Amino acid sequence: MRKHNTFRLHVDSAQYYPRLLESIKQAKNFIVIEQYLVESGHHTSKLIKALLGAANREVAVLLLFDDFGATGLNEHDRQLLQQKNIQLVFYNPIRYRRWRSNLKRDHRKLVIIDNLFGMTGGAGFTDDFDNENNTNPWHDIMIEVSGPVLNDWLASFISIWQQYNDIPQQVTNSPSAKSAGEMSGRLVVTQPPMHHGISRSVINHIQRSNQHVWLATPYFVISRKLRRTLIRAAKRGVDTRLLLPSDNSDHPWVTHAFHNYYDKLLKHGVRIFEYQVRFIHAKIIYCDQWTTIGSSNLDRWNERWNLDANQEIENAEFCRVVKHFFDDDFSQSHEITLTAWRQRSWLKRLREIFSRQLVLILEMIGRSRRY
């Protein structure tokens, strides 16, 4: 846990994207970006324009995109990023004969600029998140980071980047991030198959919680252990709530699959809210005076195959901001009650059973001890 940081919560791209682009324009030494989801469009064109401007100022630009997640980045944009001072690397390129090895993906979302500015969360670079040009943009959050914890984020990025390319001097010679506030934070990662730091930390904090356990995730196909931990928290009187997507989702069948968990959770006192306005893609957990925000969906597929990273924060003031975010989203959600849930139609029940079986089949296909 690193002290003397500052964290700022940004809700939706209307808040975080202008701040990101402005920070890129102010870069002097280096920019590193690690991203799973990248697609050509208005959103990404703005980013590319800002990066080209930085490269013209002799700023070193390191781009680590997941090869599968970036399939929507067209050839024109890829060529634009083949400029002096820009290095573009694709994580784990798809190879048809490698089969299961192709399932290992870099799901992280990270920007670091000059060790002074960082940003992480759940949003990708696609028009799905674009509040300006999309009439129904995805609802997501990012956090701005400054302070010593950036050193850990940069070291984690470098450990992956070095598998593919050398680190330029602008990065290696850059001063370490210095004190920038009074908030404590910790980088926590999931790196399959052995290291599952995010889920372990979440379970530990839920077990120690006394007042609140509020969790938002777009794909609630979580482990049995985590579901039991949520139920136990509710049983001991902790205000335990889930903020989940409604049928407005990019993968409706996944939503139908996690509906199978509702009955047991509701029966034991876990409150479930389905966000109605748009597709909620945010990944955040709030427990008393602790919160974690990042790329992890906490679903079993991610834990088996994906590189993920979250920013943990222990600070009462920041947690009040997070609580306000949840309160606002709960007010725009429909709360599911046990009585109403048990009265749903047989068509919906059959859809849930089918989706649940599909999830089990995919997990069986992806199950492997080796990468």
Coordinates of C-alpha atoms in Angstrom, one line a residue:
M1 CA 0.0 0.0 0.0
R2 CA 1.6 3.3 -1.2
K3 CA 0.8 6.5 0.6
H4 CA 0.8 10.1 -0.6
N5 CA -1.3 9.7 -3.8
T6 CA -4.2 11.5 -5.3
F7 CA -7.1 9.7 -7.1
R8 CA -10.0 11.3 -9.0
L9 CA -13.1 9.5 -10.2
H10 CA -14.3 10.3 -13.7
V11 CA -17.8 9.1 -14.8
D12 CA -18.3 8.4 -18.5
S13 CA -16.2 9.6 -21.4
A14 CA -17.5 13.1 -21.2
Q15 CA -15.4 13.5 -18.0
Y16 CA -12.4 11.3 -18.5
Y17 CA -11.7 11.6 -22.3
P18 CA -11.0 15.4 -22.4
R19 CA -8.8 15.0 -19.4
L20 CA -6.9 12.2 -21.1
L21 CA -6.4 14.0 -24.4
E22 CA -5.3 17.2 -22.6
S23 CA -2.7 15.2 -20.6
I24 CA -1.3 13.6 -23.8
K25 CA -0.9 17.1 -25.3
Q26 CA 1.1 18.1 -22.2
A27 CA 3.4 15.1 -22.3
K28 CA 7.1 15.8 -22.4
N29 CA 9.0 12.5 -22.1
F30 CA 6.8 9.4 -22.6
I31 CA 3.3 8.0 -22.9
V32 CA 2.5 4.3 -22.3
I33 CA -0.9 2.9 -23.1
E34 CA -2.0 -0.7 -22.4
Q35 CA -5.5 -1.5 -23.7
Y36 CA -7.7 -4.4 -24.5
L37 CA -10.5 -2.9 -26.6
V38 CA -9.5 -0.7 -29.5
E39 CA -11.6 0.0 -32.5
S40 CA -11.4 2.6 -35.3
G41 CA -13.9 5.4 -35.1
H42 CA -14.4 9.0 -33.8
H43 CA -13.2 8.1 -30.3
T44 CA -10.0 6.5 -31.4
S45 CA -9.2 9.0 -34.1
K46 CA -9.0 11.7 -31.5
L47 CA -6.6 9.6 -29.5
I48 CA -4.4 8.9 -32.6
K49 CA -4.3 12.6 -33.5
A50 CA -3.1 13.5 -29.9
L51 CA -0.5 10.7 -30.0
L52 CA 0.9 11.8 -33.4
G53 CA 1.2 15.3 -32.0
A54 CA 3.2 14.0 -29.0
A55 CA 5.5 11.9 -31.3
N56 CA 6.2 15.0 -33.3
R57 CA 7.4 16.6 -30.0
E58 CA 9.9 13.7 -29.6
V59 CA 7.8 12.1 -26.9
A60 CA 8.3 8.3 -26.7
V61 CA 4.9 6.6 -27.3
L62 CA 4.5 2.9 -26.3
L63 CA 1.3 1.2 -27.3
L64 CA 0.5 -2.3 -26.0
F65 CA -2.8 -3.4 -27.5
D66 CA -4.3 -6.9 -27.1
D67 CA -4.3 -8.6 -30.5
F68 CA -7.8 -9.9 -30.2
G69 CA -9.3 -6.9 -28.6
A70 CA -7.8 -4.6 -31.3
T71 CA -9.2 -6.6 -34.3
G72 CA -11.5 -3.6 -35.0
L73 CA -8.5 -1.2 -35.5
N74 CA -8.4 -0.8 -39.2
E75 CA -5.3 -0.9 -41.4
H76 CA -5.3 2.9 -42.0
D77 CA -5.1 3.6 -38.3
R78 CA -2.4 0.9 -37.8
Q79 CA -0.3 2.6 -40.5
L80 CA -0.8 6.0 -38.8
L81 CA 0.7 4.6 -35.6
Q82 CA 3.8 3.3 -37.5
Q83 CA 5.6 6.7 -37.0
K84 CA 8.9 7.8 -35.6
N85 CA 8.8 7.8 -31.7
I86 CA 5.8 5.4 -31.7
Q87 CA 6.1 1.7 -30.9
L88 CA 2.9 -0.4 -31.5
V89 CA 2.9 -3.9 -30.0
F90 CA 0.1 -6.5 -30.1
Y91 CA -0.2 -8.8 -27.1
N92 CA -0.3 -12.5 -27.8
P93 CA -1.0 -12.4 -31.6
I94 CA -3.7 -14.9 -32.7
R95 CA -2.3 -18.0 -34.2
Y96 CA -4.8 -20.6 -35.5
R97 CA -2.7 -23.6 -34.5
R98 CA -2.2 -22.5 -30.9
W99 CA -5.9 -23.0 -30.0
R100 CA -6.1 -22.6 -26.2
S101 CA -3.1 -20.4 -26.0
N102 CA -5.0 -17.8 -28.0
L103 CA -7.5 -17.5 -25.1
K104 CA -4.8 -15.7 -23.0
R105 CA -5.6 -12.0 -23.3
D106 CA -4.4 -8.7 -21.9
H107 CA -7.6 -7.2 -20.5
R108 CA -5.9 -4.2 -18.7
K109 CA -6.7 -0.6 -19.4
L110 CA -3.9 1.8 -18.5
V111 CA -2.3 5.2 -19.4
I112 CA 0.8 6.6 -17.8
I113 CA 2.3 9.9 -18.9
D114 CA 5.7 11.1 -17.6
N115 CA 5.1 9.3 -14.3
L116 CA 3.0 12.3 -13.4
F117 CA -0.4 11.3 -14.7
G118 CA -2.1 7.9 -14.8
M119 CA -5.6 6.6 -15.7
T120 CA -7.1 3.2 -15.3
G121 CA -10.6 1.7 -15.2
G122 CA -12.9 -0.3 -17.4
A123 CA -13.3 1.8 -20.6
G124 CA -11.8 1.0 -24.0
F125 CA -11.1 3.1 -27.1
T126 CA -14.2 2.6 -29.1
D127 CA -17.2 4.6 -30.1
D128 CA -19.3 2.5 -27.7
F129 CA -18.0 4.8 -24.9
D130 CA -18.3 8.0 -26.9
N131 CA -20.7 10.4 -25.3
E132 CA -20.4 12.9 -28.1
N133 CA -21.2 10.7 -31.2
N134 CA -23.1 7.8 -29.7
T135 CA -26.8 8.2 -28.7
N136 CA -26.6 5.3 -26.3
P137 CA -23.0 5.2 -25.0
W138 CA -21.8 2.6 -22.5
H139 CA -21.7 3.7 -18.8
D140 CA -18.3 3.4 -17.4
I141 CA -15.7 5.0 -15.0
M142 CA -12.0 5.7 -15.0
I143 CA -9.8 7.0 -12.2
E144 CA -7.0 9.5 -12.5
V145 CA -3.9 8.6 -10.6
S146 CA -0.9 10.6 -9.4
G147 CA 1.7 9.7 -6.8
P148 CA 4.1 6.9 -5.9
V149 CA 1.7 4.1 -6.9
L150 CA 2.4 5.1 -10.5
N151 CA 5.8 3.5 -10.1
D152 CA 4.2 0.2 -9.5
W153 CA 1.9 0.6 -12.5
L154 CA 4.8 1.5 -14.8
A155 CA 6.9 -1.5 -13.5
S156 CA 4.0 -3.8 -14.2
F157 CA 3.6 -2.4 -17.7
I158 CA 7.3 -2.8 -18.4
S159 CA 7.3 -6.4 -17.2
I160 CA 4.8 -7.2 -20.0
W161 CA 6.3 -4.9 -22.7
Q162 CA 9.8 -6.4 -22.3
Q163 CA 8.5 -9.7 -23.6
Y164 CA 8.1 -8.0 -27.0
N165 CA 10.3 -4.9 -27.3
D166 CA 13.0 -2.8 -25.6
I167 CA 12.2 0.1 -23.3
P168 CA 13.3 3.5 -24.7
Q169 CA 15.5 5.8 -22.6
Q170 CA 12.8 8.3 -22.1
V171 CA 11.1 5.8 -19.9
T172 CA 14.1 4.2 -18.1
N173 CA 15.6 7.6 -17.3
S174 CA 12.4 9.2 -16.2
P175 CA 12.3 10.3 -12.5
S176 CA 10.2 8.2 -10.1
A177 CA 6.7 9.4 -9.3
K178 CA 6.7 11.6 -6.2
S179 CA 4.3 12.4 -3.4
A180 CA 1.1 14.0 -4.8
G181 CA -1.5 13.9 -2.0
E182 CA -2.6 12.1 1.1
M183 CA -4.5 9.1 -0.2
S184 CA -3.3 5.5 0.1
G185 CA -3.5 3.1 -2.8
R186 CA -2.2 -0.3 -4.0
L187 CA -1.9 -1.9 -7.4
V188 CA -3.3 -5.4 -7.5
V189 CA -3.2 -7.8 -10.4
T190 CA -4.5 -11.1 -11.8
Q191 CA -2.0 -13.0 -13.8
P192 CA -3.3 -16.6 -14.7
P193 CA -2.8 -19.4 -14.1
M194 CA -1.3 -18.9 -10.6
H195 CA -1.8 -15.3 -9.4
H196 CA -5.4 -14.2 -8.6
G197 CA -4.6 -11.2 -6.4
I198 CA -7.8 -9.2 -7.3
S199 CA -10.4 -11.8 -6.3
R200 CA -8.5 -12.7 -3.2
S201 CA -8.3 -9.1 -2.1
V202 CA -12.0 -8.6 -2.8
I203 CA -13.0 -11.6 -0.8
N204 CA -10.8 -10.6 2.1
H205 CA -12.3 -7.0 2.2
I206 CA -15.9 -8.3 2.0
Q207 CA -15.2 -10.7 4.8
R208 CA -13.9 -7.8 7.0
S209 CA -16.7 -5.3 6.0
N210 CA -19.1 -4.0 8.6
Q211 CA -21.3 -1.5 6.8
H212 CA -21.3 -1.6 3.0
V213 CA -20.5 -4.1 0.3
W214 CA -21.6 -2.6 -3.1
L215 CA -20.4 -4.2 -6.2
A216 CA -20.8 -3.3 -9.9
T217 CA -19.8 -5.5 -12.8
P218 CA -21.1 -6.0 -16.3
Y219 CA -20.7 -9.8 -16.3
F220 CA -21.7 -11.4 -13.0
V221 CA -20.5 -14.9 -13.7
I222 CA -18.4 -15.0 -10.5
S223 CA -17.0 -17.8 -8.5
R224 CA -19.0 -19.8 -6.0
K225 CA -16.7 -18.7 -3.3
L226 CA -17.3 -15.0 -4.0
R227 CA -21.1 -15.6 -4.1
R228 CA -20.9 -17.3 -0.7
T229 CA -18.9 -14.4 0.6
L230 CA -21.5 -11.9 -0.5
I231 CA -24.3 -14.0 1.1
R232 CA -22.4 -14.3 4.4
A233 CA -21.9 -10.5 4.4
A234 CA -25.7 -10.0 3.9
K235 CA -26.5 -12.5 6.7
R236 CA -24.4 -10.6 9.2
G237 CA -26.2 -7.4 8.5
V238 CA -23.9 -5.7 6.0
D239 CA -25.7 -3.6 3.4
T240 CA -24.9 -5.9 0.4
R241 CA -25.9 -4.7 -3.1
L242 CA -25.2 -5.6 -6.7
L243 CA -25.4 -3.1 -9.5
L244 CA -25.8 -5.1 -12.7
P245 CA -26.9 -4.6 -16.3
S246 CA -30.5 -5.0 -17.4
D247 CA -31.2 -6.7 -20.8
N248 CA -29.4 -3.7 -22.3
S249 CA -26.0 -5.4 -22.6
D250 CA -23.4 -6.2 -25.3
H251 CA -23.8 -9.9 -24.4
P252 CA -27.4 -10.4 -23.3
W253 CA -26.9 -14.2 -23.1
V254 CA -24.3 -13.6 -20.3
T255 CA -26.9 -11.5 -18.5
H256 CA -29.4 -14.3 -18.8
A257 CA -26.8 -16.7 -17.4
F258 CA -26.1 -14.9 -14.2
H259 CA -29.9 -14.6 -13.6
N260 CA -29.5 -18.1 -12.3
Y261 CA -27.9 -16.8 -9.2
Y262 CA -30.6 -14.3 -8.3
D263 CA -32.9 -16.5 -6.4
K264 CA -30.4 -17.7 -3.8
L265 CA -28.8 -14.2 -3.4
L266 CA -32.1 -12.5 -2.9
K267 CA -33.3 -15.2 -0.5
H268 CA -30.3 -14.5 1.8
G269 CA -30.6 -10.7 1.7
V270 CA -28.4 -9.5 -1.1
R271 CA -30.1 -6.6 -2.9
I272 CA -29.9 -6.6 -6.7
F273 CA -30.3 -3.5 -8.9
E274 CA -30.4 -3.6 -12.7
Y275 CA -29.3 -0.3 -14.3
Q276 CA -31.9 0.9 -16.8
V277 CA -30.4 3.8 -18.6
R278 CA -27.6 2.3 -20.7
F279 CA -25.3 -0.7 -20.6
I280 CA -23.3 -0.4 -17.4
H281 CA -19.7 -1.5 -18.1
A282 CA -18.2 -0.2 -14.8
K283 CA -16.1 -2.6 -12.6
I284 CA -16.0 -1.2 -9.0
I285 CA -16.4 -2.6 -5.5
Y286 CA -17.0 -0.4 -2.4
C287 CA -16.5 -1.8 1.1
D288 CA -16.7 0.7 4.0
Q289 CA -13.6 2.9 3.5
W290 CA -12.0 0.7 0.8
T291 CA -12.7 0.5 -3.0
T292 CA -11.2 -1.2 -6.0
I293 CA -11.6 0.0 -9.6
G294 CA -10.0 -1.4 -12.7
S295 CA -10.3 -3.8 -15.6
S296 CA -11.4 -7.0 -13.7
N297 CA -14.9 -8.2 -14.3
L298 CA -14.4 -10.8 -11.5
D299 CA -15.9 -13.4 -13.8
R300 CA -14.5 -16.9 -13.9
W301 CA -13.4 -16.6 -17.6
N302 CA -11.3 -13.5 -16.8
E303 CA -9.7 -15.2 -13.8
R304 CA -8.7 -18.2 -15.9
W305 CA -7.3 -16.4 -19.0
N306 CA -6.9 -12.6 -18.7
L307 CA -4.2 -10.3 -17.4
D308 CA -6.1 -7.7 -15.3
A309 CA -5.2 -4.9 -12.9
N310 CA -7.1 -2.8 -10.4
Q311 CA -6.3 0.2 -8.3
E312 CA -7.2 -0.2 -4.7
I313 CA -7.8 2.9 -2.6
E314 CA -8.2 3.3 1.2
N315 CA -9.5 6.8 1.8
A316 CA -12.7 7.9 3.5
E317 CA -13.1 11.0 1.3
F318 CA -12.7 9.1 -2.0
C319 CA -15.1 6.4 -0.8
R320 CA -17.7 9.1 -0.2
V321 CA -17.3 10.0 -3.9
V322 CA -17.7 6.4 -4.8
K323 CA -20.8 6.1 -2.6
H324 CA -22.3 9.1 -4.4
F325 CA -21.7 7.3 -7.8
F326 CA -23.5 4.2 -6.5
D327 CA -26.3 6.2 -5.0
D328 CA -26.9 8.0 -8.3
D329 CA -26.9 4.7 -10.3
F330 CA -29.1 2.9 -7.8
S331 CA -31.7 5.8 -8.3
Q332 CA -31.7 5.0 -12.0
S333 CA -32.0 1.2 -11.5
H334 CA -34.8 -1.2 -11.0
E335 CA -34.5 -3.2 -7.8
I336 CA -35.3 -6.9 -8.1
T337 CA -37.4 -8.4 -5.3
L338 CA -37.6 -12.1 -4.5
T339 CA -41.4 -12.2 -4.8
A340 CA -41.3 -10.6 -8.2
W341 CA -38.4 -12.7 -9.4
R342 CA -40.2 -15.9 -8.6
Q343 CA -43.1 -14.8 -10.7
R344 CA -41.1 -14.4 -13.9
S345 CA -42.3 -16.2 -17.0
W346 CA -41.3 -19.7 -18.0
L347 CA -39.8 -18.3 -21.2
K348 CA -37.4 -16.2 -19.2
R349 CA -36.5 -19.3 -17.1
L350 CA -35.8 -21.4 -20.2
R351 CA -33.6 -18.6 -21.6
E352 CA -31.6 -18.6 -18.3
I353 CA -31.1 -22.3 -18.4
F354 CA -29.9 -22.3 -22.0
S355 CA -27.5 -19.4 -21.3
R356 CA -26.2 -21.1 -18.2
Q357 CA -25.4 -24.2 -20.2
L358 CA -23.7 -22.2 -22.8
V359 CA -21.4 -20.6 -20.2
L360 CA -20.6 -24.0 -18.8
I361 CA -19.7 -25.3 -22.3
L362 CA -17.4 -22.4 -22.9
E363 CA -15.7 -22.9 -19.6
M364 CA -15.2 -26.5 -20.4
I365 CA -13.6 -25.7 -23.7
G366 CA -11.3 -23.1 -22.1
R367 CA -10.3 -25.3 -19.2
S368 CA -6.6 -26.1 -19.4
R369 CA -3.7 -26.3 -17.0
R370 CA -1.2 -25.0 -19.6
Y371 CA -1.0 -21.9 -21.7

